[in-house]
Coordinates of C-alpha atoms in Angstrom, one line a residue:
M1 CA 48.6 -60.2 -39.6
P2 CA 49.3 -59.7 -43.5
E3 CA 49.3 -56.0 -45.0
N4 CA 46.5 -57.8 -47.6
P5 CA 44.0 -59.5 -45.7
S6 CA 41.9 -61.8 -47.3
R7 CA 38.0 -60.7 -48.6
Y8 CA 37.0 -63.5 -46.0
A9 CA 39.0 -61.6 -43.3
V10 CA 37.5 -58.2 -44.8
S11 CA 34.2 -59.3 -44.7
W12 CA 34.5 -61.1 -41.1
Q13 CA 35.8 -57.3 -40.4
R14 CA 32.8 -55.6 -41.7
C15 CA 30.1 -57.9 -40.3
R16 CA 31.6 -57.2 -36.7
Q17 CA 30.7 -53.7 -37.0
H18 CA 27.6 -54.1 -38.9
P19 CA 25.1 -53.1 -35.9
V20 CA 22.7 -55.9 -37.2
A21 CA 25.3 -59.0 -38.1
T22 CA 26.7 -59.5 -35.0
A23 CA 23.6 -59.9 -33.0
L24 CA 22.1 -61.7 -35.8
V25 CA 25.0 -64.2 -35.1
V26 CA 24.6 -64.6 -31.7
G27 CA 21.0 -64.8 -31.5
L28 CA 21.0 -67.6 -33.9
L29 CA 23.1 -69.5 -32.1
L30 CA 21.2 -69.6 -29.0
R31 CA 18.0 -70.1 -30.3
L32 CA 19.7 -73.5 -31.9
V33 CA 20.9 -74.3 -29.0
S34 CA 17.8 -73.4 -26.5
A35 CA 15.4 -75.6 -29.5
C36 CA 17.5 -78.5 -29.7
R37 CA 17.2 -79.1 -26.1
A38 CA 13.8 -79.0 -25.8
D39 CA 12.1 -81.7 -25.4
G40 CA 8.5 -80.4 -24.3
W41 CA 7.0 -77.6 -24.8
F42 CA 6.7 -74.3 -22.7
A43 CA 2.9 -73.9 -22.2
S44 CA -0.1 -76.2 -21.8
D45 CA -1.6 -74.5 -25.0
D46 CA 1.0 -74.8 -27.2
Y47 CA 1.0 -78.6 -27.0
L48 CA -3.1 -78.7 -26.9
Y49 CA -3.3 -76.6 -30.0
V50 CA -0.2 -77.0 -32.0
L51 CA 2.0 -80.0 -31.3
A52 CA -0.7 -82.7 -30.7
P53 CA -3.1 -81.4 -33.8
A54 CA 0.3 -81.7 -36.2
G55 CA 1.3 -84.8 -35.1
E56 CA -2.0 -86.1 -35.7
W57 CA -2.2 -85.3 -38.9
L58 CA 0.9 -87.0 -39.7
R59 CA -1.0 -90.2 -39.1
D60 CA -4.4 -88.9 -40.4
P61 CA -4.3 -86.0 -42.2
G62 CA -8.6 -85.4 -42.1
A63 CA -8.4 -85.2 -38.1
A64 CA -9.8 -82.2 -37.2
F65 CA -8.7 -79.5 -35.1
P66 CA -9.7 -79.7 -31.8
S67 CA -11.4 -76.5 -31.1
H68 CA -13.7 -74.4 -32.4
Y69 CA -12.6 -71.3 -30.9
R70 CA -9.4 -71.2 -32.0
S71 CA -7.0 -70.5 -35.1
P72 CA -5.2 -73.9 -36.9
L73 CA -3.2 -71.3 -38.6
L74 CA 0.0 -72.3 -36.3
A75 CA -1.1 -76.1 -36.4
W76 CA -0.5 -75.6 -40.5
V77 CA 2.6 -74.1 -40.0
V78 CA 3.9 -76.7 -37.5
Y79 CA 2.4 -79.8 -39.4
G80 CA 4.3 -78.4 -42.5
A81 CA 7.6 -78.3 -40.5
F82 CA 6.7 -82.6 -39.1
R83 CA 6.4 -83.0 -43.2
F84 CA 10.1 -81.3 -43.6
G85 CA 11.6 -83.2 -40.8
Q86 CA 10.2 -86.3 -42.5
A87 CA 11.3 -85.6 -45.2
L88 CA 15.2 -85.5 -44.1
G89 CA 14.4 -88.6 -42.3
V90 CA 13.6 -87.3 -38.9
S91 CA 11.2 -90.5 -37.3
S92 CA 11.0 -89.5 -33.8
P93 CA 8.5 -87.5 -32.0
V94 CA 11.4 -85.3 -29.8
G95 CA 13.1 -84.9 -33.2
L96 CA 10.6 -83.9 -34.9
V97 CA 9.7 -81.3 -32.5
H98 CA 13.1 -80.0 -32.5
V99 CA 12.9 -79.2 -36.3
A100 CA 10.0 -77.3 -35.6
Y101 CA 11.4 -75.2 -33.1
V102 CA 14.4 -74.8 -35.1
S103 CA 12.2 -73.2 -37.8
L104 CA 10.5 -71.3 -35.1
G105 CA 14.1 -69.7 -33.7
A106 CA 14.8 -69.0 -37.5
W107 CA 12.1 -67.0 -37.7
S108 CA 12.3 -65.2 -34.8
L109 CA 15.6 -63.4 -36.2
L110 CA 13.4 -61.8 -38.6
A111 CA 12.2 -59.5 -35.5
I112 CA 16.4 -58.1 -34.9
P113 CA 16.4 -55.8 -37.6
A114 CA 13.3 -54.8 -37.3
T115 CA 13.7 -54.0 -34.1
H116 CA 16.8 -52.4 -34.8
R117 CA 15.2 -50.4 -37.5
L118 CA 11.8 -49.2 -35.2
A119 CA 14.5 -47.8 -32.3
N120 CA 16.6 -46.3 -34.6
A121 CA 13.5 -44.6 -36.2
L122 CA 12.3 -43.7 -33.3
F123 CA 15.5 -42.9 -30.7
G124 CA 18.5 -43.3 -32.9
E125 CA 21.5 -45.4 -33.3
A126 CA 22.7 -45.9 -29.9
A127 CA 19.0 -47.0 -28.8
A128 CA 18.7 -49.4 -31.7
R129 CA 21.9 -51.3 -30.5
Q130 CA 20.8 -51.5 -27.3
A131 CA 17.5 -52.7 -28.0
V132 CA 18.7 -55.5 -31.1
W133 CA 21.0 -57.3 -28.5
L134 CA 17.5 -57.3 -25.8
M135 CA 16.1 -58.8 -28.9
A136 CA 18.8 -61.3 -29.7
A137 CA 20.5 -62.2 -26.3
Q138 CA 18.0 -60.9 -23.5
A139 CA 18.6 -63.4 -21.0
L140 CA 15.0 -65.7 -21.8
M141 CA 14.8 -64.7 -25.5
P142 CA 16.6 -67.8 -26.9
Q143 CA 14.4 -69.5 -24.9
L144 CA 10.9 -68.5 -25.5
S145 CA 11.8 -67.6 -29.2
A146 CA 12.3 -71.2 -30.3
R147 CA 9.4 -72.7 -27.5
A148 CA 6.4 -70.3 -26.8
L149 CA 4.9 -70.7 -29.8
I150 CA 1.9 -69.4 -30.4
E151 CA 2.6 -66.3 -28.6
V152 CA 6.2 -66.2 -30.4
A153 CA 5.5 -66.6 -33.5
A154 CA 3.5 -63.3 -34.4
I155 CA 6.8 -61.3 -32.7
P156 CA 8.5 -60.8 -36.2
L157 CA 5.3 -59.6 -38.3
L158 CA 4.7 -57.5 -35.1
V159 CA 7.6 -55.5 -35.2
W160 CA 8.1 -55.3 -38.7
G161 CA 4.7 -54.0 -38.6
W162 CA 5.4 -50.8 -36.1
A163 CA 9.0 -50.4 -37.9
W164 CA 7.4 -50.2 -41.6
W165 CA 4.9 -47.3 -40.5
A166 CA 7.6 -45.4 -38.3
T167 CA 10.1 -45.6 -41.5
P168 CA 7.8 -44.5 -44.5
G169 CA 11.1 -44.6 -46.8
G170 CA 10.7 -43.6 -50.4
R171 CA 7.3 -45.3 -51.1
P172 CA 5.3 -44.0 -47.7
R173 CA 2.1 -45.8 -49.2
L174 CA 3.8 -49.1 -49.9
T175 CA 5.3 -49.0 -46.4
A176 CA 2.6 -48.6 -45.0
L177 CA 0.7 -50.8 -46.5
A178 CA 3.5 -53.3 -45.5
A179 CA 2.7 -52.7 -42.1
G180 CA -0.6 -53.2 -42.0
L181 CA -0.2 -56.6 -43.5
C182 CA 2.3 -57.2 -41.1
V183 CA 0.3 -56.0 -37.7
G184 CA -2.9 -58.0 -39.2
G185 CA -0.7 -60.7 -40.1
A186 CA 0.2 -60.9 -36.1
C187 CA -3.6 -60.5 -35.0
L188 CA -4.4 -63.8 -37.3
L189 CA -2.0 -65.9 -35.5
R190 CA -2.3 -64.2 -31.5
F191 CA -6.1 -62.6 -31.3
Q192 CA -5.8 -60.7 -28.3
L193 CA -3.2 -58.1 -30.4
G194 CA -5.9 -56.9 -32.4
L195 CA -6.2 -54.4 -29.4
L196 CA -2.4 -53.3 -30.2
A197 CA -3.9 -52.8 -34.0
L198 CA -6.7 -51.3 -32.7
A199 CA -4.5 -48.7 -30.7
L200 CA -2.1 -48.2 -33.7
V201 CA -4.6 -46.8 -35.4
A202 CA -6.2 -44.6 -32.8
V203 CA -2.9 -43.0 -32.3
V204 CA -2.6 -42.6 -35.9
L205 CA -5.2 -41.0 -36.5
W206 CA -4.9 -38.7 -33.8
Q207 CA -1.7 -37.3 -35.0
V208 CA -3.1 -37.1 -38.1
W209 CA -6.0 -34.7 -36.9
R210 CA -4.0 -33.3 -34.2
R211 CA -1.4 -32.1 -37.2
T212 CA -4.1 -31.3 -39.8
D213 CA -6.0 -29.2 -37.8
S214 CA -3.1 -27.0 -37.0
G215 CA -2.3 -26.8 -40.9
V216 CA 0.9 -28.8 -40.4
H217 CA 1.5 -31.2 -43.2
C218 CA 1.5 -34.5 -41.9
L219 CA 2.9 -37.2 -44.0
A220 CA 0.4 -39.7 -42.1
S221 CA -2.0 -38.2 -43.5
R222 CA -1.5 -39.3 -47.1
R223 CA -0.2 -43.0 -45.9
W224 CA -3.0 -43.9 -43.1
P225 CA -5.3 -45.1 -45.4
S226 CA -3.2 -47.9 -47.0
L227 CA -2.4 -49.1 -43.2
L228 CA -6.4 -49.8 -43.0
V229 CA -6.2 -51.4 -46.0
G230 CA -3.4 -54.0 -45.4
L231 CA -5.2 -54.4 -41.7
L232 CA -8.5 -55.4 -44.0
L233 CA -6.8 -57.5 -46.5
A234 CA -5.3 -59.3 -42.8
S235 CA -8.9 -59.8 -41.8
F236 CA -10.6 -60.8 -44.9
A237 CA -7.8 -63.9 -44.2
Q238 CA -9.1 -64.7 -41.5
A239 CA -12.5 -64.9 -43.1
A240 CA -11.0 -67.1 -45.4
I241 CA -9.7 -69.5 -42.8
D242 CA -13.4 -69.4 -41.1
W243 CA -14.9 -70.7 -44.3
R244 CA -12.0 -73.1 -45.2
L245 CA -12.6 -74.7 -41.8
G246 CA -16.6 -74.4 -42.3
R247 CA -17.3 -71.7 -39.6
P248 CA -19.2 -68.3 -40.2
A249 CA -16.3 -65.2 -41.0
F250 CA -15.0 -64.3 -37.8
G251 CA -16.7 -66.9 -36.1
T252 CA -13.3 -68.3 -35.0
V253 CA -12.6 -64.9 -33.4
L254 CA -16.4 -64.1 -31.6
G255 CA -15.7 -67.8 -30.4
Y256 CA -12.9 -66.8 -29.1
L257 CA -13.6 -63.6 -27.4
Q258 CA -17.1 -65.6 -25.7
F259 CA -15.3 -68.3 -24.6
N260 CA -12.9 -65.6 -22.9
A261 CA -15.5 -63.6 -21.5
E262 CA -17.4 -66.4 -20.1
H263 CA -14.6 -68.9 -18.6
S264 CA -11.3 -67.0 -18.5
A265 CA -11.4 -66.8 -14.9
D266 CA -12.0 -70.4 -14.3
F267 CA -8.2 -70.9 -15.2
G268 CA -7.4 -68.9 -12.0
R269 CA -7.2 -65.0 -10.7
S270 CA -4.3 -63.1 -10.4
P271 CA -3.8 -59.4 -8.9
W272 CA -4.1 -56.5 -11.0
Y273 CA -0.7 -55.9 -10.6
S274 CA 0.9 -58.8 -11.9
Y275 CA 1.7 -57.8 -16.1
V276 CA 3.2 -54.3 -14.5
A277 CA 5.5 -56.6 -11.8
Q278 CA 6.2 -58.9 -14.9
L279 CA 7.6 -55.6 -17.4
G280 CA 9.3 -54.7 -14.4
L281 CA 11.0 -57.7 -13.7
L282 CA 13.0 -57.4 -17.2
T283 CA 14.7 -54.0 -15.9
L284 CA 16.4 -56.5 -13.3
P285 CA 15.3 -54.7 -10.2
P286 CA 16.7 -52.7 -8.3
L287 CA 17.6 -51.4 -11.7
T288 CA 14.5 -50.6 -12.0
F289 CA 14.6 -48.0 -10.1
V290 CA 17.8 -46.4 -12.2
L291 CA 15.7 -47.2 -15.6
V292 CA 12.1 -46.0 -14.5
R293 CA 12.8 -42.4 -15.5
P294 CA 14.2 -42.7 -19.0
M295 CA 12.0 -44.6 -19.4
W296 CA 9.0 -42.2 -19.5
Q297 CA 11.2 -40.3 -21.1
A298 CA 11.4 -42.0 -24.0
A299 CA 7.3 -43.2 -23.5
R300 CA 6.5 -39.9 -23.7
Q301 CA 8.5 -38.9 -26.8
A302 CA 6.9 -42.3 -28.8
A303 CA 3.4 -42.1 -28.6
L304 CA 3.1 -44.6 -31.5
L305 CA 4.8 -47.0 -29.1
S306 CA 4.1 -46.1 -25.6
I307 CA 0.2 -46.0 -26.3
P308 CA -0.6 -49.2 -27.6
L309 CA 1.8 -51.2 -24.9
C310 CA -0.1 -49.4 -22.5
V311 CA -3.8 -50.0 -24.0
Y312 CA -2.8 -53.9 -24.1
V313 CA -1.1 -54.2 -20.5
V314 CA -4.0 -52.0 -19.1
V315 CA -7.0 -54.3 -21.2
H316 CA -5.1 -57.5 -19.6
S317 CA -4.8 -56.3 -16.3
A318 CA -8.2 -55.5 -15.8
I319 CA -8.9 -59.5 -16.7
A320 CA -8.8 -61.9 -13.8
H321 CA -6.9 -64.8 -15.6
K322 CA -3.9 -63.8 -16.0
E323 CA -0.5 -66.1 -17.5
D324 CA 3.2 -64.5 -17.9
R325 CA 3.0 -65.8 -21.5
F326 CA 0.2 -63.4 -22.3
L327 CA 2.7 -60.3 -22.5
F328 CA 5.0 -62.3 -24.5
S329 CA 4.4 -61.2 -27.6
I330 CA 5.1 -57.2 -26.6
W331 CA 8.2 -57.8 -25.2
P332 CA 9.8 -56.7 -28.1
L333 CA 7.8 -53.2 -27.9
F334 CA 9.2 -53.5 -24.5
F335 CA 12.7 -54.0 -25.2
V336 CA 12.5 -50.7 -27.8
L337 CA 11.8 -48.4 -25.0
L338 CA 14.6 -50.3 -22.3
G339 CA 16.6 -49.9 -25.2
A340 CA 16.5 -46.1 -25.3
A341 CA 16.6 -45.9 -21.2
L342 CA 19.6 -48.6 -21.6
A343 CA 21.4 -46.0 -23.9
M344 CA 21.0 -43.0 -21.7
Q345 CA 23.0 -44.7 -19.4
D346 CA 26.0 -44.6 -21.4
A347 CA 26.7 -40.8 -20.1
V348 CA 28.3 -38.9 -17.6
P349 CA 28.6 -39.2 -14.6
L350 CA 30.2 -42.2 -14.6
W351 CA 27.9 -44.3 -12.3
R352 CA 24.9 -44.6 -15.1
R353 CA 27.9 -46.5 -16.9
W354 CA 28.3 -48.9 -14.2
V355 CA 24.5 -49.2 -14.1
L356 CA 24.8 -50.3 -18.2
R357 CA 27.5 -52.9 -17.6
A358 CA 25.6 -54.3 -14.1
F359 CA 22.1 -54.6 -16.3
W360 CA 24.2 -56.6 -19.3
G361 CA 26.4 -58.9 -16.7
L362 CA 23.7 -60.1 -14.8
N363 CA 21.7 -60.7 -18.1
F364 CA 24.2 -62.9 -19.7
A365 CA 25.2 -64.0 -16.0
L366 CA 21.4 -65.7 -16.2
L367 CA 21.6 -66.4 -20.5
M368 CA 22.7 -69.9 -20.3
P369 CA 21.3 -71.4 -18.0
A370 CA 17.9 -70.1 -19.5
T371 CA 19.1 -71.3 -22.8
L372 CA 19.9 -74.4 -21.6
A373 CA 16.8 -75.2 -19.6
N374 CA 14.0 -77.9 -20.6
P375 CA 11.0 -77.5 -18.9
Q376 CA 8.6 -80.1 -19.2
N377 CA 11.2 -82.8 -19.6
A378 CA 10.1 -84.8 -16.3
L379 CA 6.7 -85.7 -18.3
V380 CA 8.1 -86.2 -22.0
A381 CA 11.5 -88.6 -20.8
P382 CA 9.4 -91.5 -19.5
L383 CA 7.1 -91.7 -22.7
T384 CA 10.2 -90.9 -25.1
A385 CA 11.3 -94.2 -23.2
L386 CA 9.1 -96.3 -23.5
R387 CA 8.2 -94.9 -26.8
E388 CA 11.8 -95.9 -27.7
A389 CA 11.6 -99.3 -25.7
Q390 CA 8.6 -100.3 -28.5
V391 CA 6.3 -101.3 -25.5
T392 CA 3.3 -102.7 -26.9
S393 CA 1.7 -103.5 -23.7
V394 CA -0.9 -101.4 -21.8
R395 CA 0.4 -98.3 -20.4
V396 CA -1.5 -95.9 -18.4
V397 CA -0.7 -91.8 -18.2
G398 CA -2.0 -90.8 -15.0
I399 CA -2.4 -87.5 -15.8
R400 CA -4.5 -84.8 -17.3
R401 CA -4.0 -84.3 -20.8
A402 CA -1.6 -86.2 -21.2
P403 CA 1.4 -85.7 -24.2
R404 CA 0.0 -88.4 -26.7
L405 CA 2.5 -87.1 -29.7
Y406 CA 5.5 -89.0 -27.9
L407 CA 3.7 -92.3 -27.6
L408 CA 3.1 -94.9 -29.6
P409 CA 0.0 -94.8 -31.6
E410 CA -1.7 -98.0 -30.4
T411 CA -1.0 -96.8 -26.4
E412 CA -4.0 -96.5 -24.4
V413 CA -3.9 -93.3 -22.3
L414 CA -6.4 -92.7 -19.6
H415 CA -6.7 -89.6 -17.8
Y416 CA -6.1 -88.1 -14.8
D417 CA -9.5 -87.6 -13.8
D418 CA -10.6 -91.8 -14.9
V419 CA -7.2 -93.2 -12.3
A420 CA -9.2 -93.3 -9.5
S421 CA -12.0 -96.0 -10.6
W422 CA -9.2 -97.7 -12.7
L423 CA -6.9 -98.4 -9.8
A424 CA -10.3 -99.9 -8.0
A425 CA -11.6 -102.4 -11.0
P426 CA -9.2 -105.8 -10.9
P427 CA -6.8 -106.0 -13.6
T428 CA -7.2 -107.7 -16.8
P429 CA -5.9 -110.1 -18.2
V430 CA -3.6 -111.8 -14.7
G431 CA -0.4 -111.3 -16.0
A432 CA -0.3 -107.9 -18.2
I433 CA 2.3 -105.5 -17.6
E434 CA 0.9 -102.0 -16.8
W435 CA 3.1 -99.1 -16.8
V436 CA 1.7 -96.4 -14.7
L437 CA 3.2 -92.5 -14.6
L438 CA 1.8 -90.5 -11.7
R439 CA 2.9 -87.2 -10.7
A440 CA 5.3 -86.8 -7.0
S441 CA 2.8 -84.1 -5.9
P442 CA -0.2 -84.4 -5.1
D443 CA -0.7 -87.7 -6.1
E444 CA -0.2 -89.4 -3.3
V445 CA -3.5 -90.9 -2.5
N446 CA -3.2 -92.2 -5.6
T447 CA 0.2 -93.7 -5.5
Q448 CA -1.0 -95.5 -2.1
R449 CA -4.1 -96.5 -4.0
L450 CA -1.9 -98.1 -7.0
L451 CA 0.5 -100.3 -3.9
A452 CA -2.9 -101.9 -2.4
S453 CA -4.3 -102.8 -6.2
Q454 CA -4.1 -105.8 -7.1
R455 CA -0.8 -105.5 -9.2
R456 CA 2.4 -105.9 -8.6
C457 CA 4.4 -103.0 -9.0
A458 CA 8.7 -102.7 -9.2
A459 CA 10.3 -100.0 -7.4
P460 CA 9.3 -96.9 -9.5
T461 CA 11.8 -94.8 -11.7
F462 CA 11.6 -91.0 -10.7
Y463 CA 11.9 -88.2 -13.2
A464 CA 12.9 -84.9 -11.6
P465 CA 11.8 -81.5 -13.1
D466 CA 13.9 -79.0 -14.6
W467 CA 15.6 -76.3 -12.7
V468 CA 13.0 -73.8 -14.6
D469 CA 10.4 -75.7 -13.2
Q470 CA 11.1 -75.7 -10.3
V471 CA 11.5 -72.4 -9.7
L472 CA 7.9 -72.4 -11.3
L473 CA 6.6 -74.6 -8.8
A474 CA 8.5 -72.8 -5.7
I475 CA 6.8 -69.7 -6.9
N476 CA 3.5 -70.5 -8.2
P477 CA 2.9 -74.3 -6.5
Q478 CA -1.0 -74.4 -7.1
H479 CA -0.5 -73.3 -11.2
S480 CA 2.8 -75.5 -11.6
R481 CA 1.2 -78.6 -10.5
R482 CA 2.0 -79.7 -14.4
R483 CA 5.7 -79.0 -13.8
A484 CA 6.1 -81.6 -11.2
G485 CA 8.2 -84.9 -11.4
V486 CA 6.6 -88.0 -12.0
W487 CA 6.6 -91.5 -11.1
L488 CA 6.9 -93.9 -13.9
W489 CA 6.0 -97.3 -12.4
Q490 CA 6.1 -101.3 -14.0
C491 CA 3.3 -103.3 -12.2
Q492 CA 1.9 -106.8 -13.4
A493 CA -1.6 -107.6 -12.5
T494 CA -2.3 -110.4 -10.0
L495 CA -5.2 -112.5 -8.3
S496 CA -4.9 -110.7 -5.2
P497 CA -3.9 -107.5 -3.3
R498 CA -0.2 -106.9 -3.2
E499 CA 1.4 -108.0 0.3
P500 CA 1.9 -104.9 2.5

């Protein structure tokens, strides 16, 4: 190695020594891989209320948003990403989805320095280094950061809000205002985060009252009005969005709360402990038994973080319908507590260091399989193949909420509930080619109806689900049917039923 290294080598060495820079580079590469591997979506709401409207606006900019109790804010952002992709020459739906996911992954990187700043302010540099790597390369974070649109898009604003409040700096009122704006902005993207905002204000006011009452000077007593101003400005932004849509001020939020209060349980019920178990899985059992005590110590030390997290989890645990994704937005705040617990393992006795090594070893063993996964691809792949083949004949998709984004605009889509009546009716015109997409399970009945109908069908092509979908099907088959594989049939209408 030369005695006088080049300035590029010196810059790279400084980058490696920086606590955040290396995590940013690794996090970016992982998110790019995940985004370019993703052809589908993570949750059905991501497709229905983000990807689908954005794709529809490409064809008809005046099309209505498909929900009166949800915000179109993120769909507008994704529509902008689609337009940017078109400007770059991307035309296929899958390519546009990749552009949107790469944009989301790049946006999620902003949470990495925010996590370091927050953890360092609350627990010190050792905890910050652990937390920043959890944010960058926890086994599921690259996949979620690039695909779980609604929940993950709010993360950078949320974490920066907490970080600005925890680090007053030289301009404490300005950082408090920034904290309020960021937390409020996160609530615009994900209404449930309003629970965290209310809990944050309650904790701050409690700290102000307690310290002021004892006669001790409290910096928070001069900052909390600025925090409230920031939150109020964000709420005015929501009112402006509602006015833009022709809705009453805050009508979207009230409608969202009312709908979920009345219909949430219609989408399924889960045990009260589901979310506690999910957070426990993030500690990688059986290491949980070692980490739970230091995490409790960290939680007691940082009420600013632990009380809002507790409020959020308790309220959601009391709601009958529970989905894992509802907690994704708070994972970074949980990572700060987990990072503090991991930092405590880097000490004597020696077995604690083995706990730390076991945690990261198991995490990295799961990281690449999770990053390379492609959920929902079993449904996207056949639709993409049909589009690329420029099939102009009628194609029927016997699946509820068929993703029209991946089909040609003129495609006729028959939804799942209408398949039985369609199969019972005689096909017209005779000789027409029809493409039929059916779930591998539980569509055996419709498959038999198809074979007995007045159609001659070639041997179908089976599209198997991704390994992540297979795992979710095995764990929860009742609520993961949309992740099952599909059969694609090419059928020709005949004059009489098919011979057995």
